[in-house]
Coordinates of C-alpha atoms and ligand atoms in Angstrom, one line a residue:
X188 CA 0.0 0.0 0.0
X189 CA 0.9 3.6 -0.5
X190 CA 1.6 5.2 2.8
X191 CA 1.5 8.6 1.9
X192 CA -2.2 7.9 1.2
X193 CA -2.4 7.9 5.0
X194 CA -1.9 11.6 5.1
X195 CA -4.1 14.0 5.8
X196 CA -4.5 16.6 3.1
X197 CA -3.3 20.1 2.9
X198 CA -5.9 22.7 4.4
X199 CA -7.0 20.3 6.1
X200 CA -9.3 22.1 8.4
X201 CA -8.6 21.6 12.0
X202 CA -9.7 23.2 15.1
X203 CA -13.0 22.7 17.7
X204 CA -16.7 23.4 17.8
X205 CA -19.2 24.6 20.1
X206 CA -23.0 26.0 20.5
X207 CA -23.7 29.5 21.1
X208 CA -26.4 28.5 23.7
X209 CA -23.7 26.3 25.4
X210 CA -21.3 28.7 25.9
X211 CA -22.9 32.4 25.0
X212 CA -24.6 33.1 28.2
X213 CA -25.4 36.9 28.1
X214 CA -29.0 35.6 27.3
X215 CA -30.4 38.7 27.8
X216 CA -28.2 40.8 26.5
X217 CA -28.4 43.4 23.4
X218 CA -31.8 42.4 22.7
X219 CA -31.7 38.5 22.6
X220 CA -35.1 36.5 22.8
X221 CA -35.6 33.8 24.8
X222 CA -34.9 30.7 23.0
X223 CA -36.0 26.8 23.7
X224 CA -32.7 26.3 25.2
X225 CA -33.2 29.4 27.8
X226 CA -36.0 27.2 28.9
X227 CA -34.6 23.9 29.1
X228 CA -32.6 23.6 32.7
X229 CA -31.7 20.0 32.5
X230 CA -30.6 19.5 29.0
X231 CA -32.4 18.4 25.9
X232 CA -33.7 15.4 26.9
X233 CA -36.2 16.8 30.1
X234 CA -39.4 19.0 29.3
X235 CA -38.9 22.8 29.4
X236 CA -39.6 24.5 32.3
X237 CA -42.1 27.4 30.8
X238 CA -42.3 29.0 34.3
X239 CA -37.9 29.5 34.6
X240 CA -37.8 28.6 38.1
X241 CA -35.3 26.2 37.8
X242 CA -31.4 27.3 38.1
X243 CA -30.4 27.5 34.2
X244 CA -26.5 27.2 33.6
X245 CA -27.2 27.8 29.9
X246 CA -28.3 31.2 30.9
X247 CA -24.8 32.3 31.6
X248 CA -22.6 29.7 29.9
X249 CA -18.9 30.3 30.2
X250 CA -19.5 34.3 29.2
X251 CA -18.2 33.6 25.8
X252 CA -20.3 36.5 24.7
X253 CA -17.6 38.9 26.4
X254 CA -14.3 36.4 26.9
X255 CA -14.4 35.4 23.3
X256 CA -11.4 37.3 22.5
X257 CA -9.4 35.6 25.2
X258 CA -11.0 32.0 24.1
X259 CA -10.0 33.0 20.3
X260 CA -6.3 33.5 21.2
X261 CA -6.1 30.8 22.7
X262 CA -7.9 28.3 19.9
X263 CA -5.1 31.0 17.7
X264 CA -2.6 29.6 20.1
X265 CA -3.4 25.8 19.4
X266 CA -3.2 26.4 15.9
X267 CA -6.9 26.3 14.9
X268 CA -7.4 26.5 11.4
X269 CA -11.0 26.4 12.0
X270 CA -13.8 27.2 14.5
X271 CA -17.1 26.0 14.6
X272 CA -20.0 27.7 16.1
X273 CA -23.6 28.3 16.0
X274 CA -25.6 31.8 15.8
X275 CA -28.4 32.4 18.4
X276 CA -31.4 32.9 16.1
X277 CA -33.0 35.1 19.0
X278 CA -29.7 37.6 18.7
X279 CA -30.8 38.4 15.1
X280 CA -34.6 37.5 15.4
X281 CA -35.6 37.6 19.0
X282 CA -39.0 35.9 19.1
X283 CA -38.5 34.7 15.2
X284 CA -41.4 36.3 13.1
X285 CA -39.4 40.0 13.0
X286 CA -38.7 41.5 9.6
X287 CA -36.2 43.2 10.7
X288 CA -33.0 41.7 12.3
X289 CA -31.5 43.1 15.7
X290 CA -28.7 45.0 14.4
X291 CA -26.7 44.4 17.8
X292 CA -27.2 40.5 17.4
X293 CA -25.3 40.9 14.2
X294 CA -22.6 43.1 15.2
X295 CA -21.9 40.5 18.0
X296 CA -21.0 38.0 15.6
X297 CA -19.6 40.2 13.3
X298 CA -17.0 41.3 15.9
X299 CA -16.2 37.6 16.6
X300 CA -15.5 37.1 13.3
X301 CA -13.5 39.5 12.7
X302 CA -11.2 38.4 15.5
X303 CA -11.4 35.1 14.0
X304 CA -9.8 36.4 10.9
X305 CA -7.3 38.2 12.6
X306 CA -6.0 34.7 14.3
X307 CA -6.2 33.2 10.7
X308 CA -9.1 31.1 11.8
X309 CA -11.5 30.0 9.2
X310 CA -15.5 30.5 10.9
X311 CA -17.7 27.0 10.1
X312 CA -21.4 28.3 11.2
X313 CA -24.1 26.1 12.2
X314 CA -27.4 28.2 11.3
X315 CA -29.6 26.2 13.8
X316 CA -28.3 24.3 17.0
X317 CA -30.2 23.1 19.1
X318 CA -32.2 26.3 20.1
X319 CA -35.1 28.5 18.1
X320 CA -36.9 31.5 19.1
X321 CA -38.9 30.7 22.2
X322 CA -41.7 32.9 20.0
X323 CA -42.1 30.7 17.2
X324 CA -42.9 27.8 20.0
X325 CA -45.4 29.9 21.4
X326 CA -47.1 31.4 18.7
X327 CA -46.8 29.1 15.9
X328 CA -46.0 25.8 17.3
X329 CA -42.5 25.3 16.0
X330 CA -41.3 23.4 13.3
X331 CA -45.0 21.3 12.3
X332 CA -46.2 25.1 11.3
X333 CA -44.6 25.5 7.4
X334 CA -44.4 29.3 8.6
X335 CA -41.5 28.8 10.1
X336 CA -39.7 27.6 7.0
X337 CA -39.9 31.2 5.8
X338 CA -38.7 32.7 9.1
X339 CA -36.1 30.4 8.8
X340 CA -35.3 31.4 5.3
X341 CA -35.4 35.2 6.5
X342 CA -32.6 33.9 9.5
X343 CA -30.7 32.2 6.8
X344 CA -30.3 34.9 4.2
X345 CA -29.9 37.4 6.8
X346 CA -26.5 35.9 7.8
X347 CA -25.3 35.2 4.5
X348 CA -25.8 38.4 3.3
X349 CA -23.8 39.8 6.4
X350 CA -21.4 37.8 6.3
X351 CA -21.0 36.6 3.0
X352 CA -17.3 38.1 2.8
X353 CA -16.5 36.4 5.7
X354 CA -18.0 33.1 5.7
X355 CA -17.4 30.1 3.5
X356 CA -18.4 27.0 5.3
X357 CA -22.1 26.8 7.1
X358 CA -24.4 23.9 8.1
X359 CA -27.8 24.2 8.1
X360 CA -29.3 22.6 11.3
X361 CA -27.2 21.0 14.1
X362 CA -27.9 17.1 14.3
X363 CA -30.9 17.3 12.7
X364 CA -31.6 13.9 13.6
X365 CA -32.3 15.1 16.9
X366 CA -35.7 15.7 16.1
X367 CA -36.6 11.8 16.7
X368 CA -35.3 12.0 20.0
X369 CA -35.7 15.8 21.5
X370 CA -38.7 17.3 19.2
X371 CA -38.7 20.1 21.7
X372 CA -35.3 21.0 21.1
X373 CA -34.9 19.6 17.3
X374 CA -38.1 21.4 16.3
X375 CA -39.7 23.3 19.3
X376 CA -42.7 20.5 19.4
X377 CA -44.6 19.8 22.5
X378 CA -47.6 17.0 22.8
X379 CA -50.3 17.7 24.9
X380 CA -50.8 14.1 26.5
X381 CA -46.7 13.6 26.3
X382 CA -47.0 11.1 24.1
X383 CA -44.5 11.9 21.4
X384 CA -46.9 12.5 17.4
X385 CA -44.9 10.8 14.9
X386 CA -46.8 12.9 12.4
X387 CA -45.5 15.8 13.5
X388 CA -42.0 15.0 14.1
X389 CA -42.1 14.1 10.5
X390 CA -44.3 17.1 8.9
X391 CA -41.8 18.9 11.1
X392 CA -38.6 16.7 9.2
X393 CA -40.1 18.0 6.1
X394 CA -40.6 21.5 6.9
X395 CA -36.9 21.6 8.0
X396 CA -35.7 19.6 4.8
X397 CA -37.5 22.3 2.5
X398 CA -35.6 25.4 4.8
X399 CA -32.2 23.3 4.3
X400 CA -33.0 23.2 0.3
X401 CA -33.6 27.0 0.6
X402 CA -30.8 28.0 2.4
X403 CA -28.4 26.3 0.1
X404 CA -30.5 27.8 -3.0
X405 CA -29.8 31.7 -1.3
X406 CA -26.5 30.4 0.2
X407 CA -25.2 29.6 -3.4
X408 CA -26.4 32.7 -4.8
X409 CA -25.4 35.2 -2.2
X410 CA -22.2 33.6 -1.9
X411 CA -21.5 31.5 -4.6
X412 CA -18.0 30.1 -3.4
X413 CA -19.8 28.8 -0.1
X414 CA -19.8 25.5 1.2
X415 CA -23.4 24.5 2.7
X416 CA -23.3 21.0 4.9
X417 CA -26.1 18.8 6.4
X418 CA -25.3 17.7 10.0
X419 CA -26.2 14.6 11.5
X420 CA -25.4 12.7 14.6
X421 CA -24.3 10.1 13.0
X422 CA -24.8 6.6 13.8
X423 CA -23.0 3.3 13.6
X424 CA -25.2 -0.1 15.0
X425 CA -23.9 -3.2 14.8
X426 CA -26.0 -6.5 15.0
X427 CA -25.2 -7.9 18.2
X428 CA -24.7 -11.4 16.7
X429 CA -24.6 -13.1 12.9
X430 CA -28.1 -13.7 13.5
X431 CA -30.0 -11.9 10.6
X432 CA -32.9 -10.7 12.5
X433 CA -30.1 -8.9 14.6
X434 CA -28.5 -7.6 11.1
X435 CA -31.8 -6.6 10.3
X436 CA -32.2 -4.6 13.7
X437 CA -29.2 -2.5 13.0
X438 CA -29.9 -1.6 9.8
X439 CA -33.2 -0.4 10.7
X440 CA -32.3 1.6 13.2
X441 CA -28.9 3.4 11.2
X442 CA -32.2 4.5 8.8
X443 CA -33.5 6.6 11.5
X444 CA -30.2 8.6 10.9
X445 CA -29.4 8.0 7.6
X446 CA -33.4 9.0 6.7
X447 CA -32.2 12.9 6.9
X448 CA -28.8 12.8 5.1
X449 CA -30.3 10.8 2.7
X450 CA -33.0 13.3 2.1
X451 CA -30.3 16.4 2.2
X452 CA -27.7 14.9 0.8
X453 CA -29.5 12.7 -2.6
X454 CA -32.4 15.4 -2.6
X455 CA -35.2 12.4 -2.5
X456 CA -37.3 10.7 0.5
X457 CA -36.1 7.2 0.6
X458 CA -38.2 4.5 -0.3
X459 CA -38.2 2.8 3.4
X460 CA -39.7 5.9 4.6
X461 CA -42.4 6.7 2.2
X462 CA -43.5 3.1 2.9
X463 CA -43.1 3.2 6.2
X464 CA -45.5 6.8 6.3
X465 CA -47.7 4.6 4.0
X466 CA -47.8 1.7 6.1
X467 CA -48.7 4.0 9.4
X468 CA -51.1 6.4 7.2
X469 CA -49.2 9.2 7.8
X470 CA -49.7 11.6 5.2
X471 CA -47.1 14.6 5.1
X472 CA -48.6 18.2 4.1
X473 CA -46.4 19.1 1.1
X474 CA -46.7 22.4 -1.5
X475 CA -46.2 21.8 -5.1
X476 CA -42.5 22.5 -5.7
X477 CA -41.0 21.0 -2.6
X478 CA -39.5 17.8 -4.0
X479 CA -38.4 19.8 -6.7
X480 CA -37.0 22.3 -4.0
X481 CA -34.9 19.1 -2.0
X482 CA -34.0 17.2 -5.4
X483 CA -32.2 20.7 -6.8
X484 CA -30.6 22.2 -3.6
X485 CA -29.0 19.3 -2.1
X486 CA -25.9 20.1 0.4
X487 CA -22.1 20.6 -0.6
X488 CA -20.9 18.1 2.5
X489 CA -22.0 16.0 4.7
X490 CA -21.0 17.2 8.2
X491 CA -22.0 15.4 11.2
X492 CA -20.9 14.2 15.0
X493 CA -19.3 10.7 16.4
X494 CA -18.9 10.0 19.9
X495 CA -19.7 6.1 19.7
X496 CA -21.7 3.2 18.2
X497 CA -24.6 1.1 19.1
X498 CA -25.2 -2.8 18.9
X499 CA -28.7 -3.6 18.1
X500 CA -30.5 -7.4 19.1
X501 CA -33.3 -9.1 18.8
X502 CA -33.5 -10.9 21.4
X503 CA -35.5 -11.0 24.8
X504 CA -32.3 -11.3 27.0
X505 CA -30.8 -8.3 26.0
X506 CA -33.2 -5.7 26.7
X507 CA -31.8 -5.4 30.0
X508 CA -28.3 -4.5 28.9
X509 CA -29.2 -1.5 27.2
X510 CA -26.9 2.2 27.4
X511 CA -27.1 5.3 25.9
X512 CA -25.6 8.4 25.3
X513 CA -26.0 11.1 22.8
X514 CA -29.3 11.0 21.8
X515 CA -29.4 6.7 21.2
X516 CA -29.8 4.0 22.7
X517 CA -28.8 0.6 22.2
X518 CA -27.6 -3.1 23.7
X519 CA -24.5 -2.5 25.8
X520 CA -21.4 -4.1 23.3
X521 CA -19.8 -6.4 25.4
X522 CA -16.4 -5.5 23.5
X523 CA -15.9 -1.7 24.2
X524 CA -15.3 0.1 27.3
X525 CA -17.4 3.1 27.9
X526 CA -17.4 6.8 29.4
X527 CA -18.1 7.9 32.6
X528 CA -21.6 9.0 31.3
X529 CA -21.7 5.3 29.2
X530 CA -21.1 6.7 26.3
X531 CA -19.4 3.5 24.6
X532 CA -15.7 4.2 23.2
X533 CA -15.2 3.0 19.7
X534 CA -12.6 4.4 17.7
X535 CA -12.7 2.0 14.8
X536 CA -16.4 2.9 14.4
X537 CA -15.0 6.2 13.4
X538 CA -13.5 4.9 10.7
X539 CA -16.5 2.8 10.0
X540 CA -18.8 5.4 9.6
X541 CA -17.0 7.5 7.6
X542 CA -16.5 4.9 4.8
X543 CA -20.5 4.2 5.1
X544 CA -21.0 8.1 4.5
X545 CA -18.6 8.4 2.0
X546 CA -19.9 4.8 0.1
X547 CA -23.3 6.4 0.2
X548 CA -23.3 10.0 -1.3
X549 CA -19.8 10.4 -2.5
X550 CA -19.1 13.8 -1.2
X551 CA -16.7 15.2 1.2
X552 CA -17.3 15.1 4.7
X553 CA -16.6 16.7 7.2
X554 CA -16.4 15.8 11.2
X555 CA -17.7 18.2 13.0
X556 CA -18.0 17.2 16.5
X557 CA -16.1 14.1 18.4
X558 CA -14.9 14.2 22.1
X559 CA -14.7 12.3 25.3
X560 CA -17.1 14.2 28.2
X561 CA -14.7 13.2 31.1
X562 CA -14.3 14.8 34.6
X563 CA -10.9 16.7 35.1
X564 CA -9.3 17.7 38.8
X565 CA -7.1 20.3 38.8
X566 CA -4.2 19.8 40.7
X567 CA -2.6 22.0 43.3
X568 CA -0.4 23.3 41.3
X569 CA -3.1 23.9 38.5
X570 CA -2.3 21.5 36.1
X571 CA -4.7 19.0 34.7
X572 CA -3.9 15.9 33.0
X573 CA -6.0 14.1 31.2
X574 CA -4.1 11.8 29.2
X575 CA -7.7 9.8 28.9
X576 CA -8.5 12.5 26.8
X577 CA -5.2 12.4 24.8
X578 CA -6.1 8.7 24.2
X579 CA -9.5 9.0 23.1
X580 CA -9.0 11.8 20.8
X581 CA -5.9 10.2 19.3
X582 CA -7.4 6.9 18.7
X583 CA -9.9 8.5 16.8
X584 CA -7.5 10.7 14.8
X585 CA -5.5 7.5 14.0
X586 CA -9.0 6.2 12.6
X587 CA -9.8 9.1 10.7
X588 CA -6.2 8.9 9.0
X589 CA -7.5 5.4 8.2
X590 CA -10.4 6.7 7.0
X591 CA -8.5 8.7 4.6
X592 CA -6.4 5.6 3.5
X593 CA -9.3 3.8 2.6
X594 CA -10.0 6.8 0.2
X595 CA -12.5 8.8 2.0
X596 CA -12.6 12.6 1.1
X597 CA -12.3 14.4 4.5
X598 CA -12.3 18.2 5.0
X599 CA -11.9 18.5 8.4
X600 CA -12.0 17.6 12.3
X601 CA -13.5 19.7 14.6
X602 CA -13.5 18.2 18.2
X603 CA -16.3 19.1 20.4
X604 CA -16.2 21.8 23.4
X605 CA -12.6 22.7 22.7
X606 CA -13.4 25.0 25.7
X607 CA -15.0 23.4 28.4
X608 CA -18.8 24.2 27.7
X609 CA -22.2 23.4 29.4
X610 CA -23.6 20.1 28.2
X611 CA -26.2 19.5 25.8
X612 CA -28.3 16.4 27.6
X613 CA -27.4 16.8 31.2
X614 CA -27.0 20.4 31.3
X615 CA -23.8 20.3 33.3
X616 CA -20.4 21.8 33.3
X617 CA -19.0 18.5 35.7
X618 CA -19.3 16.9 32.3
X619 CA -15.8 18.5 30.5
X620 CA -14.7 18.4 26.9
X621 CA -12.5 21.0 26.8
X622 CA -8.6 21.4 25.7
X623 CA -9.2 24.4 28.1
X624 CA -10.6 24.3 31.7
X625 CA -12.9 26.8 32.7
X626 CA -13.3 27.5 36.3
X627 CA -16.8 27.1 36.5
X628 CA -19.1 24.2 37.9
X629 CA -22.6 22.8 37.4
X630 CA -24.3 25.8 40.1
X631 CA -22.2 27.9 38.3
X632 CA -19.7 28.9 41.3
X633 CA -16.3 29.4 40.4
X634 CA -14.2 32.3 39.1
X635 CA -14.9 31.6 35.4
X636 CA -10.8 31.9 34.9
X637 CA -9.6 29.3 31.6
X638 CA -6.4 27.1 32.6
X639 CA -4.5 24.9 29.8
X640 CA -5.0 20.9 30.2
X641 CA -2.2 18.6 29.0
X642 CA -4.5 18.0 25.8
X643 CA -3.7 21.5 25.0
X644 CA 0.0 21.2 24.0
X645 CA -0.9 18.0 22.3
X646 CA -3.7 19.1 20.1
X647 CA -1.2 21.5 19.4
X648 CA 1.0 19.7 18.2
X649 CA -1.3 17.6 16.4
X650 CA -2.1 20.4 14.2
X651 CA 1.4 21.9 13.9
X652 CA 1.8 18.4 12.6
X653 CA -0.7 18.3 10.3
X654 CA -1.8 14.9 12.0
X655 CA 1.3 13.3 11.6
X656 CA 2.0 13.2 15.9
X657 CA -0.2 12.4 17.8
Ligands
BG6_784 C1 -23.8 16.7 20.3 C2 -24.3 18.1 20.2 O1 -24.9 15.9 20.4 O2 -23.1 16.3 21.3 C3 -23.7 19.0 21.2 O3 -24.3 18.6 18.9 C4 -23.4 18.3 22.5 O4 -24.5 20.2 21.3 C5 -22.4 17.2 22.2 O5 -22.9 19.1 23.5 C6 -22.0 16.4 23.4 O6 -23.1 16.0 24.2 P1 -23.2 16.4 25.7 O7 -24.6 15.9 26.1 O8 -22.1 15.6 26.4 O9 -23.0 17.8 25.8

């Protein structure tokens, strides 16, 4: 074999990733609207508490909104050739049916991206993550009402048009998948009786999938050197023995992922769904021109996340073993180890995944989010080490090299929280990501001061490298 395949290309575009409602705080500030995240205390897996009684830590994040430039040098320090982030909707659209955007929402992000720039630092924008105006919740019922689609479009082109000398690479809704598992978060949904509507998770899917095909139309034509991704948290099962029922199992529940980048990425519903809404008479509301719409603005990339992989089983005895962990849930795998949250480590499945993807739709892709949530101490004399970090993150790069050997197209690697962040399902800060400790904890007590972790110098490294050490 060719070594030098193994190599990871020039430009490649490393750096880190984050959500502005994980990290902003500020929630109030210059005119931001409350957002479905504002209400959601205990992460996006628990029902929103409407009356904000509860302690929030999203409300105040790590105070990105006025350390960023400090955070910024030091991603500049590391070497970042990338940083991926997210725009609060309710910066530039407060409560989300405004014709006008709030001109100090903008400025806020064009500031950060300016300093950005300055480091050399190419922005990745995530339109949508995990958060919408609390208003469109309220007064329109999120994402089952098609008028959101258009105040979504208004969002959309608002930022390219501000930033379209600034910003190449966007994605158009953070793990859009999500919406099978946290409809309140994926697509501001709520059921009266709690029971989850599967027709509205999926007129929902479709109202989303039409905004995706229209940002990419106006994000081609307002900028036409952009990039425009799909995200999805991507999934890997594997049957939990050769029996084929088990085989079965697993491929029917990838399908629940693969559903949406199938739709964004080949610009059709796939067959098993439009059975599968045949077969459980559900009948999606659609307007003449929106399969045209999805078949002729597909995306550019296929972004998505990978923290682990599932096992899936037929059979009785296994229901009881059964783990989860970012947003899935599945038969325990007997083979890997897992997190301290259970999140189960599988490096290889990174590698896996990405030559499903790439077998699939043939176009780039790009990891956008990977990381090991892990509690750090800090020492006495304030170092941390987390060299469990430094092995999960390099066993993943040395999988995504593979990756690359196997003749994937890969763009980039942007690990998760590169700055310690608040989490997205347990709404903690215990739970750390970060190449950078921030003195904060889940009651938010601390004195909000960043310290370097030994994964610092060695993502460092990695980059200055261009993935050779590691
Ligand atoms: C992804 C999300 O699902 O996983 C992020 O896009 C999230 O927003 C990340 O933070 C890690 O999950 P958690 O629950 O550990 O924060």
């Amino acid at each position: 074999m060719n070594t030098q395949t193994r190599k990871f290309p020039d430009g490649f575009l490393w750096g880190g990733a984050v959500a502005a409602n994980q990290l902003e705080g500020a929630y109030q500030e210059n005119g931001k609207g409350l957002s479905t995240a504002d209400v959601s205390p205990n992460g996006i897996m628990s029902p929103p508490d409407f009356s904000m009684t509860q302690f929030n830590l999203y409300h105040e994040g790590i105070d990105f909104y006025h350390k960023y430039k400090e955070d910024i040098a030091l991603f500049a320090e590391m070497g970042f050739k990338a940083f991926r982030f997210s725009i609060a909707w309710t910066r530039i659209f407060p409560n989300g049916d405004e014709q006008e955007p709030n001109e100090k929402g903008l400025q806020f992000y064009e500031d950060m991206i300016n300093e950005l720039r300055r480091h050399n630092i190419e922005p990745v924008v995530t339109i949508s993550h995990y958060e919408m105006p609390l208003g469109l919740v309220k007064n329109y019922g999120g994402w089952k009402n098609r008028q959101v689609v258009d105040f979504y479009e208004r969002f959309a082109r608002t930022l390219f048009t501000h930033f379209k000398d600034k910003v190449k690479y966007w994605m158009t809704f953070n793990e859009i998948n999500v919406l099978f598992h946290a409809p309140f978060t994926g697509g501001g949904l709520l059921f009266e009786d709690g029971q989850k509507n599967e027709k509205d998770i999926y007129q929902a899917a479709h109202h989303q999938f039409v905004a995706s095909a229209l940002a990419v139309k106006a994000g081609h034509e307002i900028i036409p050197s952009s990039q425009i991704g799909c995200m999805i948290a991507s999934m890997i099962t594997y049957p939990y023995s050769s029996r084929p029922e088990d085989m079965f199992a697993a491929i029917t529940q990838d399908r629940k992922t693969l559903f949406f980048s199938d739709v964004q990425s080949r610009g059709y519903y796939p067959t098993y769904i439009n059975n599968y809404l045949y077969e459980n008479n559900i009948k999606l509301e659609m307007q003449s021109g929106d399969l045209e719409l999805l078949q002729n603005y597909t995306v550019d990339y296929i972004g998505f996340s990978y923290y682990m992989s599932f096992v899936a089983s037929t059979a009785p005895e296994h229901e009881a073993s059964r783990t989860s962990g970012n947003l899935f849930e599945g038969v325990k795998n007997p083979y890997l180890k897992a997190s301290d949250w259970g999140w189960q480590i599988d490096p290889i499945g990174l590698r896996i995944v990405c030559n499903q993807l790439y077998d699939r739709y043939q176009k780039p892709l790009f990891i956008v989010e990977n990381g090991l949530g892990a509690v750090d101490k800090v020492e006495e004399d304030g170092s941390i080490n987390d060299d469990y970090r430094i092995k999960y993150l390099a066993a993943h790069i040395r999988e995504m090299k593979n990756a690359i050997g196997d003749g994937v197209e890969i763009m980039g690697y942007t690990s998760w929280g590169p700055i310690d962040l608040v989490s997205a399902s347990t709404a903690e800060l215990k739970k750390r990501y970060g190449y950078i400790y921030v003195d904060r904890d889940s009651q938010g007590k601390g004195s909000n001061n960043r310290l370097k972790k030994k994964s610092f110098d060695w993502y460092k490294q990695v980059i200055a490298t261009n993935g050779e050490n590691f």
